[in-house]
PDB file of C-alpha atoms and ligand atoms in Angstrom:
ATOM      1  CA  MET A   1       4.157  -6.327  13.765  1.00  0.00           C
ATOM      2  CA  ILE A   2       4.730  -7.690  10.280  1.00  0.00           C
ATOM      3  CA  ILE A   3       7.219 -10.532   9.903  1.00  0.00           C
ATOM      4  CA  PHE A   4       8.602 -12.183   6.767  1.00  0.00           C
ATOM      5  CA  GLN A   5      10.748 -15.159   7.735  1.00  0.00           C
ATOM      6  CA  GLY A   6      12.737 -16.957   5.041  1.00  0.00           C
ATOM      7  CA  VAL A   7      10.110 -16.197   2.410  1.00  0.00           C
ATOM      8  CA  SER A   8      10.573 -17.391  -1.165  1.00  0.00           C
ATOM      9  CA  LYS A   9       8.118 -17.182  -4.024  1.00  0.00           C
ATOM     10  CA  GLY A  10       8.567 -19.000  -7.303  1.00  0.00           C
ATOM     11  CA  TYR A  11       6.481 -18.532 -10.418  1.00  0.00           C
ATOM     12  CA  LYS A  12       6.345 -21.089 -13.220  1.00  0.00           C
ATOM     13  CA  SER A  13       7.156 -19.376 -16.477  1.00  0.00           C
ATOM     14  CA  ASN A  14       7.688 -21.248 -19.790  1.00  0.00           C
ATOM     15  CA  GLY A  15       8.416 -24.461 -17.927  1.00  0.00           C
ATOM     16  CA  HIS A  16      11.100 -22.782 -15.768  1.00  0.00           C
ATOM     17  CA  GLU A  17      10.680 -21.681 -12.203  1.00  0.00           C
ATOM     18  CA  LEU A  18      11.482 -18.028 -11.666  1.00  0.00           C
ATOM     19  CA  LEU A  19      12.288 -16.959  -8.099  1.00  0.00           C
ATOM     20  CA  ALA A  20      10.442 -13.664  -7.630  1.00  0.00           C
ATOM     21  CA  LEU A  21      11.533 -13.660  -3.975  1.00  0.00           C
ATOM     22  CA  ASP A  22      14.521 -15.558  -2.652  1.00  0.00           C
ATOM     23  CA  ASN A  23      14.709 -16.189   1.102  1.00  0.00           C
ATOM     24  CA  VAL A  24      13.546 -12.766   2.239  1.00  0.00           C
ATOM     25  CA  SER A  25      13.359 -11.894   5.950  1.00  0.00           C
ATOM     26  CA  PHE A  26      12.401  -8.619   7.640  1.00  0.00           C
ATOM     27  CA  LYS A  27      10.249  -7.196  10.415  1.00  0.00           C
ATOM     28  CA  ILE A  28       8.150  -4.052  10.368  1.00  0.00           C
ATOM     29  CA  ASN A  29       7.094  -2.560  13.690  1.00  0.00           C
ATOM     30  CA  PRO A  30       3.774  -0.811  14.260  1.00  0.00           C
ATOM     31  CA  LYS A  31       3.870   2.870  13.176  1.00  0.00           C
ATOM     32  CA  GLU A  32       6.957   2.457  10.994  1.00  0.00           C
ATOM     33  CA  PHE A  33       7.265   4.101   7.587  1.00  0.00           C
ATOM     34  CA  VAL A  34       9.101   1.659   5.319  1.00  0.00           C
ATOM     35  CA  SER A  35       9.907   1.983   1.633  1.00  0.00           C
ATOM     36  CA  LEU A  36      10.481  -1.030  -0.595  1.00  0.00           C
ATOM     37  CA  VAL A  37      12.692  -0.011  -3.483  1.00  0.00           C
ATOM     38  CA  GLY A  38      14.209  -1.712  -6.469  1.00  0.00           C
ATOM     39  CA  LYS A  39      14.011  -1.835 -10.228  1.00  0.00           C
ATOM     40  CA  SER A  40      10.967  -3.157 -12.011  1.00  0.00           C
ATOM     41  CA  GLY A  41      10.872  -6.935 -11.466  1.00  0.00           C
ATOM     42  CA  ALA A  42      12.886  -6.797  -8.209  1.00  0.00           C
ATOM     43  CA  GLY A  43      10.038  -8.298  -6.170  1.00  0.00           C
ATOM     44  CA  LYS A  44       8.254  -5.319  -4.567  1.00  0.00           C
ATOM     45  CA  SER A  45       4.738  -6.228  -5.734  1.00  0.00           C
ATOM     46  CA  THR A  46       5.327  -9.847  -4.827  1.00  0.00           C
ATOM     47  CA  ILE A  47       6.007  -8.841  -1.209  1.00  0.00           C
ATOM     48  CA  ILE A  48       2.766  -6.857  -1.197  1.00  0.00           C
ATOM     49  CA  LYS A  49       0.734  -9.692  -2.726  1.00  0.00           C
ATOM     50  CA  LEU A  50       2.113 -12.152  -0.186  1.00  0.00           C
ATOM     51  CA  LEU A  51       1.362  -9.799   2.687  1.00  0.00           C
ATOM     52  CA  THR A  52      -2.265  -9.323   1.634  1.00  0.00           C
ATOM     53  CA  GLY A  53      -2.658 -13.052   1.000  1.00  0.00           C
ATOM     54  CA  GLU A  54      -3.303 -12.547  -2.706  1.00  0.00           C
ATOM     55  CA  GLU A  55      -0.449 -14.987  -3.402  1.00  0.00           C
ATOM     56  CA  GLU A  56       1.008 -17.796  -1.306  1.00  0.00           C
ATOM     57  CA  PRO A  57       4.732 -18.172  -0.663  1.00  0.00           C
ATOM     58  CA  THR A  58       6.567 -21.251  -1.895  1.00  0.00           C
ATOM     59  CA  LYS A  59       8.520 -21.267   1.351  1.00  0.00           C
ATOM     60  CA  GLY A  60       8.667 -19.345   4.614  1.00  0.00           C
ATOM     61  CA  ARG A  61       6.421 -17.714   7.145  1.00  0.00           C
ATOM     62  CA  ILE A  62       4.463 -14.448   7.036  1.00  0.00           C
ATOM     63  CA  ILE A  63       2.902 -12.892  10.129  1.00  0.00           C
ATOM     64  CA  PHE A  64       0.581  -9.878  10.161  1.00  0.00           C
ATOM     65  CA  GLY A  65      -0.270  -8.916  13.755  1.00  0.00           C
ATOM     66  CA  SER A  66      -2.067 -11.891  15.232  1.00  0.00           C
ATOM     67  CA  TYR A  67      -2.560 -13.543  11.817  1.00  0.00           C
ATOM     68  CA  ASP A  68      -0.347 -16.268  10.369  1.00  0.00           C
ATOM     69  CA  VAL A  69      -1.027 -15.220   6.787  1.00  0.00           C
ATOM     70  CA  THR A  70      -0.255 -18.531   5.089  1.00  0.00           C
ATOM     71  CA  LYS A  71      -2.598 -20.467   7.357  1.00  0.00           C
ATOM     72  CA  LEU A  72      -5.786 -18.427   7.158  1.00  0.00           C
ATOM     73  CA  LYS A  73      -9.248 -19.619   6.221  1.00  0.00           C
ATOM     74  CA  THR A  74     -11.041 -17.416   3.704  1.00  0.00           C
ATOM     75  CA  SER A  75     -13.150 -15.715   6.407  1.00  0.00           C
ATOM     76  CA  GLU A  76     -10.037 -14.918   8.462  1.00  0.00           C
ATOM     77  CA  MET A  77      -8.332 -13.560   5.355  1.00  0.00           C
ATOM     78  CA  TYR A  78     -11.175 -11.042   4.887  1.00  0.00           C
ATOM     79  CA  GLN A  79     -10.916 -10.101   8.565  1.00  0.00           C
ATOM     80  CA  MET A  80      -7.185  -9.523   8.222  1.00  0.00           C
ATOM     81  CA  ARG A  81      -7.591  -7.389   5.097  1.00  0.00           C
ATOM     82  CA  ARG A  82      -9.811  -4.967   7.041  1.00  0.00           C
ATOM     83  CA  HIS A  83      -6.648  -3.920   8.858  1.00  0.00           C
ATOM     84  CA  ILE A  84      -4.967  -3.000   5.563  1.00  0.00           C
ATOM     85  CA  GLY A  85      -5.675  -0.057   3.251  1.00  0.00           C
ATOM     86  CA  THR A  86      -4.204  -0.106  -0.245  1.00  0.00           C
ATOM     87  CA  ILE A  87      -3.322   2.610  -2.743  1.00  0.00           C
ATOM     88  CA  PHE A  88      -2.237   1.909  -6.323  1.00  0.00           C
ATOM     89  CA  GLN A  89      -0.464   3.674  -9.149  1.00  0.00           C
ATOM     90  CA  ASP A  90      -3.661   3.741 -11.251  1.00  0.00           C
ATOM     91  CA  PHE A  91      -5.919   4.893  -8.347  1.00  0.00           C
ATOM     92  CA  LYS A  92      -8.577   2.194  -8.999  1.00  0.00           C
ATOM     93  CA  LEU A  93     -11.489   4.599  -8.430  1.00  0.00           C
ATOM     94  CA  LEU A  94     -14.948   3.693  -9.723  1.00  0.00           C
ATOM     95  CA  PRO A  95     -15.468   5.997 -12.749  1.00  0.00           C
ATOM     96  CA  GLU A  96     -19.248   6.313 -12.369  1.00  0.00           C
ATOM     97  CA  LYS A  97     -19.095   7.333  -8.717  1.00  0.00           C
ATOM     98  CA  THR A  98     -18.281  10.739  -7.221  1.00  0.00           C
ATOM     99  CA  ALA A  99     -15.407  11.293  -4.791  1.00  0.00           C
ATOM    100  CA  PHE A 100     -17.899  10.983  -1.915  1.00  0.00           C
ATOM    101  CA  GLU A 101     -19.400   7.778  -3.326  1.00  0.00           C
ATOM    102  CA  ASN A 102     -15.990   6.226  -3.997  1.00  0.00           C
ATOM    103  CA  VAL A 103     -15.008   6.696  -0.356  1.00  0.00           C
ATOM    104  CA  ALA A 104     -18.476   5.738   0.931  1.00  0.00           C
ATOM    105  CA  PHE A 105     -18.336   2.507  -1.059  1.00  0.00           C
ATOM    106  CA  ALA A 106     -15.608   1.128   1.240  1.00  0.00           C
ATOM    107  CA  LEU A 107     -17.902   1.697   4.244  1.00  0.00           C
ATOM    108  CA  GLU A 108     -21.006   0.338   2.516  1.00  0.00           C
ATOM    109  CA  ALA A 109     -19.034  -2.811   1.674  1.00  0.00           C
ATOM    110  CA  ALA A 110     -18.252  -3.164   5.389  1.00  0.00           C
ATOM    111  CA  GLY A 111     -21.999  -2.881   6.172  1.00  0.00           C
ATOM    112  CA  ARG A 112     -21.812   0.472   8.015  1.00  0.00           C
ATOM    113  CA  PRO A 113     -25.058   2.478   8.457  1.00  0.00           C
ATOM    114  CA  GLU A 114     -25.816   5.565   6.357  1.00  0.00           C
ATOM    115  CA  SER A 115     -25.628   7.940   9.350  1.00  0.00           C
ATOM    116  CA  GLU A 116     -22.043   6.837   9.966  1.00  0.00           C
ATOM    117  CA  ILE A 117     -21.192   7.109   6.268  1.00  0.00           C
ATOM    118  CA  ASN A 118     -22.489  10.681   6.170  1.00  0.00           C
ATOM    119  CA  GLU A 119     -20.342  11.559   9.148  1.00  0.00           C
ATOM    120  CA  LEU A 120     -17.111   9.743   8.233  1.00  0.00           C
ATOM    121  CA  VAL A 121     -16.788  10.407   4.491  1.00  0.00           C
ATOM    122  CA  PRO A 122     -16.671  14.230   4.748  1.00  0.00           C
ATOM    123  CA  LYS A 123     -14.081  13.911   7.533  1.00  0.00           C
ATOM    124  CA  ALA A 124     -11.901  11.653   5.379  1.00  0.00           C
ATOM    125  CA  LEU A 125     -12.181  13.965   2.355  1.00  0.00           C
ATOM    126  CA  ASP A 126     -11.354  16.915   4.594  1.00  0.00           C
ATOM    127  CA  MET A 127      -8.231  15.144   5.856  1.00  0.00           C
ATOM    128  CA  VAL A 128      -6.925  14.822   2.283  1.00  0.00           C
ATOM    129  CA  GLY A 129      -7.924  18.425   1.481  1.00  0.00           C
ATOM    130  CA  LEU A 130     -10.727  17.567  -0.936  1.00  0.00           C
ATOM    131  CA  SER A 131     -13.897  18.773   0.791  1.00  0.00           C
ATOM    132  CA  SER A 132     -14.724  20.951  -2.182  1.00  0.00           C
ATOM    133  CA  LYS A 133     -14.585  18.004  -4.624  1.00  0.00           C
ATOM    134  CA  GLU A 134     -17.102  15.712  -2.883  1.00  0.00           C
ATOM    135  CA  LYS A 135     -19.449  15.739  -5.863  1.00  0.00           C
ATOM    136  CA  ASN A 136     -16.814  15.474  -8.586  1.00  0.00           C
ATOM    137  CA  PHE A 137     -16.324  12.357 -10.685  1.00  0.00           C
ATOM    138  CA  PRO A 138     -12.825  10.942 -11.242  1.00  0.00           C
ATOM    139  CA  ARG A 139     -12.784  12.304 -14.831  1.00  0.00           C
ATOM    140  CA  GLU A 140     -13.226  15.797 -13.359  1.00  0.00           C
ATOM    141  CA  MET A 141     -10.199  15.486 -11.077  1.00  0.00           C
ATOM    142  CA  SER A 142      -6.424  15.723 -11.583  1.00  0.00           C
ATOM    143  CA  GLY A 143      -4.173  12.719 -10.959  1.00  0.00           C
ATOM    144  CA  GLY A 144      -3.104  14.139  -7.605  1.00  0.00           C
ATOM    145  CA  GLU A 145      -6.729  14.656  -6.561  1.00  0.00           C
ATOM    146  CA  LYS A 146      -7.679  11.140  -7.637  1.00  0.00           C
ATOM    147  CA  GLN A 147      -4.853   9.712  -5.564  1.00  0.00           C
ATOM    148  CA  ARG A 148      -6.034  11.749  -2.568  1.00  0.00           C
ATOM    149  CA  VAL A 149      -9.537  10.274  -2.958  1.00  0.00           C
ATOM    150  CA  ALA A 150      -7.908   6.835  -3.031  1.00  0.00           C
ATOM    151  CA  ILE A 151      -6.051   7.684   0.184  1.00  0.00           C
ATOM    152  CA  ALA A 152      -9.309   8.833   1.846  1.00  0.00           C
ATOM    153  CA  ARG A 153     -10.874   5.534   0.772  1.00  0.00           C
ATOM    154  CA  ALA A 154      -7.919   3.541   2.112  1.00  0.00           C
ATOM    155  CA  MET A 155      -8.111   5.366   5.471  1.00  0.00           C
ATOM    156  CA  ILE A 156     -11.854   5.264   5.980  1.00  0.00           C
ATOM    157  CA  ASN A 157     -11.921   1.925   7.798  1.00  0.00           C
ATOM    158  CA  ASN A 158      -9.111   3.097  10.063  1.00  0.00           C
ATOM    159  CA  PRO A 159      -6.561   0.463   8.996  1.00  0.00           C
ATOM    160  CA  ASP A 160      -3.376  -0.353  10.935  1.00  0.00           C
ATOM    161  CA  VAL A 161      -1.334  -0.386   7.731  1.00  0.00           C
ATOM    162  CA  ILE A 162      -1.454   1.482   4.439  1.00  0.00           C
ATOM    163  CA  ILE A 163       0.250  -0.218   1.512  1.00  0.00           C
ATOM    164  CA  ALA A 164       1.057   2.192  -1.303  1.00  0.00           C
ATOM    165  CA  ASP A 165       2.206   0.466  -4.502  1.00  0.00           C
ATOM    166  CA  GLU A 166       3.901   3.069  -6.761  1.00  0.00           C
ATOM    167  CA  PRO A 167       1.413   5.762  -5.626  1.00  0.00           C
ATOM    168  CA  THR A 168       3.307   8.491  -7.469  1.00  0.00           C
ATOM    169  CA  GLY A 169       3.815   6.508 -10.681  1.00  0.00           C
ATOM    170  CA  ASN A 170       1.293   8.588 -12.638  1.00  0.00           C
ATOM    171  CA  LEU A 171       1.987  11.946 -10.989  1.00  0.00           C
ATOM    172  CA  ASP A 172       4.266  14.899 -11.690  1.00  0.00           C
ATOM    173  CA  PRO A 173       6.927  15.814  -9.077  1.00  0.00           C
ATOM    174  CA  ILE A 174       4.749  18.430  -7.324  1.00  0.00           C
ATOM    175  CA  ASN A 175       1.758  16.143  -6.947  1.00  0.00           C
ATOM    176  CA  SER A 176       4.075  13.267  -5.977  1.00  0.00           C
ATOM    177  CA  ASN A 177       5.487  15.399  -3.211  1.00  0.00           C
ATOM    178  CA  ASP A 178       1.984  16.235  -1.929  1.00  0.00           C
ATOM    179  CA  ILE A 179       1.010  12.556  -1.844  1.00  0.00           C
ATOM    180  CA  ILE A 180       4.166  11.617   0.074  1.00  0.00           C
ATOM    181  CA  LYS A 181       3.547  14.473   2.547  1.00  0.00           C
ATOM    182  CA  LEU A 182       0.048  13.126   3.087  1.00  0.00           C
ATOM    183  CA  LEU A 183       1.398   9.625   3.725  1.00  0.00           C
ATOM    184  CA  LEU A 184       3.868  11.100   6.237  1.00  0.00           C
ATOM    185  CA  LYS A 185       1.022  12.886   8.017  1.00  0.00           C
ATOM    186  CA  ILE A 186      -1.021   9.677   8.156  1.00  0.00           C
ATOM    187  CA  ASN A 187       2.048   7.895   9.526  1.00  0.00           C
ATOM    188  CA  GLU A 188       2.488  10.540  12.228  1.00  0.00           C
ATOM    189  CA  LEU A 189      -1.093   9.890  13.294  1.00  0.00           C
ATOM    190  CA  GLY A 190      -0.115   6.260  13.956  1.00  0.00           C
ATOM    191  CA  THR A 191      -0.645   4.232  10.781  1.00  0.00           C
ATOM    192  CA  THR A 192       2.143   1.991   9.486  1.00  0.00           C
ATOM    193  CA  ILE A 193       3.088   2.860   5.905  1.00  0.00           C
ATOM    194  CA  ILE A 194       4.636   0.487   3.382  1.00  0.00           C
ATOM    195  CA  LEU A 195       5.607   2.367   0.244  1.00  0.00           C
ATOM    196  CA  ALA A 196       6.768   0.415  -2.805  1.00  0.00           C
ATOM    197  CA  THR A 197       8.389   2.623  -5.400  1.00  0.00           C
ATOM    198  CA  HIS A 198      11.205   3.052  -7.861  1.00  0.00           C
ATOM    199  CA  ASN A 199      10.996   6.840  -7.597  1.00  0.00           C
ATOM    200  CA  LYS A 200      14.508   7.785  -6.491  1.00  0.00           C
ATOM    201  CA  ASP A 201      13.717  11.429  -5.677  1.00  0.00           C
ATOM    202  CA  VAL A 202      10.811  10.488  -3.424  1.00  0.00           C
ATOM    203  CA  ILE A 203      12.985   8.086  -1.420  1.00  0.00           C
ATOM    204  CA  ASN A 204      16.007  10.336  -1.115  1.00  0.00           C
ATOM    205  CA  ASN A 205      13.938  13.142   0.404  1.00  0.00           C
ATOM    206  CA  LEU A 206      12.225  10.942   2.969  1.00  0.00           C
ATOM    207  CA  SER A 207      14.849   9.961   5.559  1.00  0.00           C
ATOM    208  CA  LYS A 208      12.898   6.859   6.519  1.00  0.00           C
ATOM    209  CA  ARG A 209      13.713   3.154   6.528  1.00  0.00           C
ATOM    210  CA  VAL A 210      14.473   1.723   3.081  1.00  0.00           C
ATOM    211  CA  ILE A 211      14.513  -1.971   2.155  1.00  0.00           C
ATOM    212  CA  SER A 212      16.298  -2.371  -1.203  1.00  0.00           C
ATOM    213  CA  LEU A 213      15.522  -5.370  -3.386  1.00  0.00           C
ATOM    214  CA  GLU A 214      17.431  -6.805  -6.291  1.00  0.00           C
ATOM    215  CA  SER A 215      16.415  -9.959  -8.166  1.00  0.00           C
ATOM    216  CA  GLY A 216      14.184 -11.063  -5.314  1.00  0.00           C
ATOM    217  CA  GLN A 217      16.740 -10.566  -2.559  1.00  0.00           C
ATOM    218  CA  ILE A 218      17.154  -7.879   0.079  1.00  0.00           C
ATOM    219  CA  ILE A 219      20.463  -6.182  -0.636  1.00  0.00           C
ATOM    220  CA  ARG A 220      20.123  -3.409   1.973  1.00  0.00           C
ATOM    221  CA  ASP A 221      17.846  -2.560   4.881  1.00  0.00           C
ATOM    222  CA  GLU A 222      18.701   0.806   6.390  1.00  0.00           C
ATOM    223  CA  GLU A 223      17.158   3.383   8.698  1.00  0.00           C
ATOM    224  CA  GLU A 224      17.131   6.758   6.923  1.00  0.00           C
ATOM    225  CA  GLY A 225      18.092   4.913   3.747  1.00  0.00           C
ATOM    226  CA  LYS A 226      18.742   6.228   0.278  1.00  0.00           C
ATOM    227  CA  TYR A 227      17.881   4.819  -3.112  1.00  0.00           C
ATOM    228  CA  ILE A 228      21.274   3.802  -4.456  1.00  0.00           C
ATOM    229  CA  LEU A 229      21.451   2.711  -8.071  1.00  0.00           C
ATOM    230  CA  PHE A 230      24.423   0.873  -9.521  1.00  0.00           C
TER     231      PHE A 230
HETATM  232  P1  ADP B 301       8.305  -5.364  -8.896  1.00  0.00           P
HETATM  233  O1  ADP B 301       7.038  -5.109  -8.172  1.00  0.00           O
HETATM  234  O2  ADP B 301       9.524  -5.029  -8.068  1.00  0.00           O
HETATM  235  O3  ADP B 301       8.359  -4.738 -10.251  1.00  0.00           O
HETATM  236  P2  ADP B 301       7.346  -8.090  -9.048  1.00  0.00           P
HETATM  237  O4  ADP B 301       7.204  -8.518  -7.632  1.00  0.00           O
HETATM  238  O5  ADP B 301       6.124  -7.693  -9.797  1.00  0.00           O
HETATM  239  O6  ADP B 301       8.455  -6.939  -9.130  1.00  0.00           O
HETATM  240  O7  ADP B 301       8.039  -9.254  -9.883  1.00  0.00           O
HETATM  241  C1  ADP B 301       9.149 -10.029  -9.440  1.00  0.00           C
HETATM  242  C2  ADP B 301       9.450 -11.081 -10.494  1.00  0.00           C
HETATM  243  O8  ADP B 301       8.394 -12.047 -10.508  1.00  0.00           O
HETATM  244  C3  ADP B 301       9.544 -10.558 -11.915  1.00  0.00           C
HETATM  245  O9  ADP B 301      10.555 -11.266 -12.595  1.00  0.00           O
HETATM  246  C4  ADP B 301       8.197 -10.855 -12.509  1.00  0.00           C
HETATM  247  O10 ADP B 301       8.271 -11.040 -13.894  1.00  0.00           O
HETATM  248  C5  ADP B 301       7.830 -12.160 -11.802  1.00  0.00           C
HETATM  249  N1  ADP B 301       6.365 -12.326 -11.641  1.00  0.00           N
HETATM  250  C6  ADP B 301       5.559 -11.540 -10.907  1.00  0.00           C
HETATM  251  N2  ADP B 301       4.285 -11.978 -10.949  1.00  0.00           N
HETATM  252  C7  ADP B 301       4.296 -13.084 -11.747  1.00  0.00           C
HETATM  253  C8  ADP B 301       3.297 -14.024 -12.187  1.00  0.00           C
HETATM  254  N3  ADP B 301       2.022 -13.905 -11.811  1.00  0.00           N
HETATM  255  N4  ADP B 301       3.695 -15.030 -13.001  1.00  0.00           N
HETATM  256  C9  ADP B 301       4.989 -15.173 -13.360  1.00  0.00           C
HETATM  257  N5  ADP B 301       5.962 -14.335 -12.981  1.00  0.00           N
HETATM  258  C10 ADP B 301       5.651 -13.308 -12.180  1.00  0.00           C
END
């Protein structure tokens, strides 16, 4: 369970305080697929940064499973982050590593033995349909393929939650659709998905919960929501 309770986040900017989030409350149950939508600057990334502990709220409480996110010691923060996989608009793959090595890196960082790495990485690449690209470098792959490697990397430590921050931002509609289908499949297998996007078409074809943000406030929170622009 993820809980945001009365969360506000202010940033100092040119001597003024800007409220990036203004008294935001919501709950996300295990295995939900939730989209955060809103225009650029609405507060989507701020929610993600607060959830992963990258930023601290000015006010309010944030719970991730058994962790009280605002009260964690550094070591507990690292423990918590092992339950979260992240995917970004710009993929964040290591350019000098192959697809296999990019995915393996996440396991090496967690101190897993080579035998396990050699077993798990091919499985993860197979799940995203990229077995044939194991030895390819990011520069040899399309945007859609790079994002699938990033998804394999995010899934490799078997996280409870995948956070996808504008994952289709650099992709054409066909590749975007493939990435969303993959996230739906991962969700069906039991992983919670939090998808931040301003891609209207993606949202309107999903029929999943949508939390709409405007100027740091939740203006709608609907099951089978749509992306409504005014
Ligand atoms: P979104 O992800 O929906 O585009 P953000 O959460 O990035 O929105 O931003 C919300 C608001 O907070 C924006 O007005 C943005 O300019 C501001 N903001 C975000 N990060 C910072 C920061 N590090 N310093 C100052 N202002 C910030």
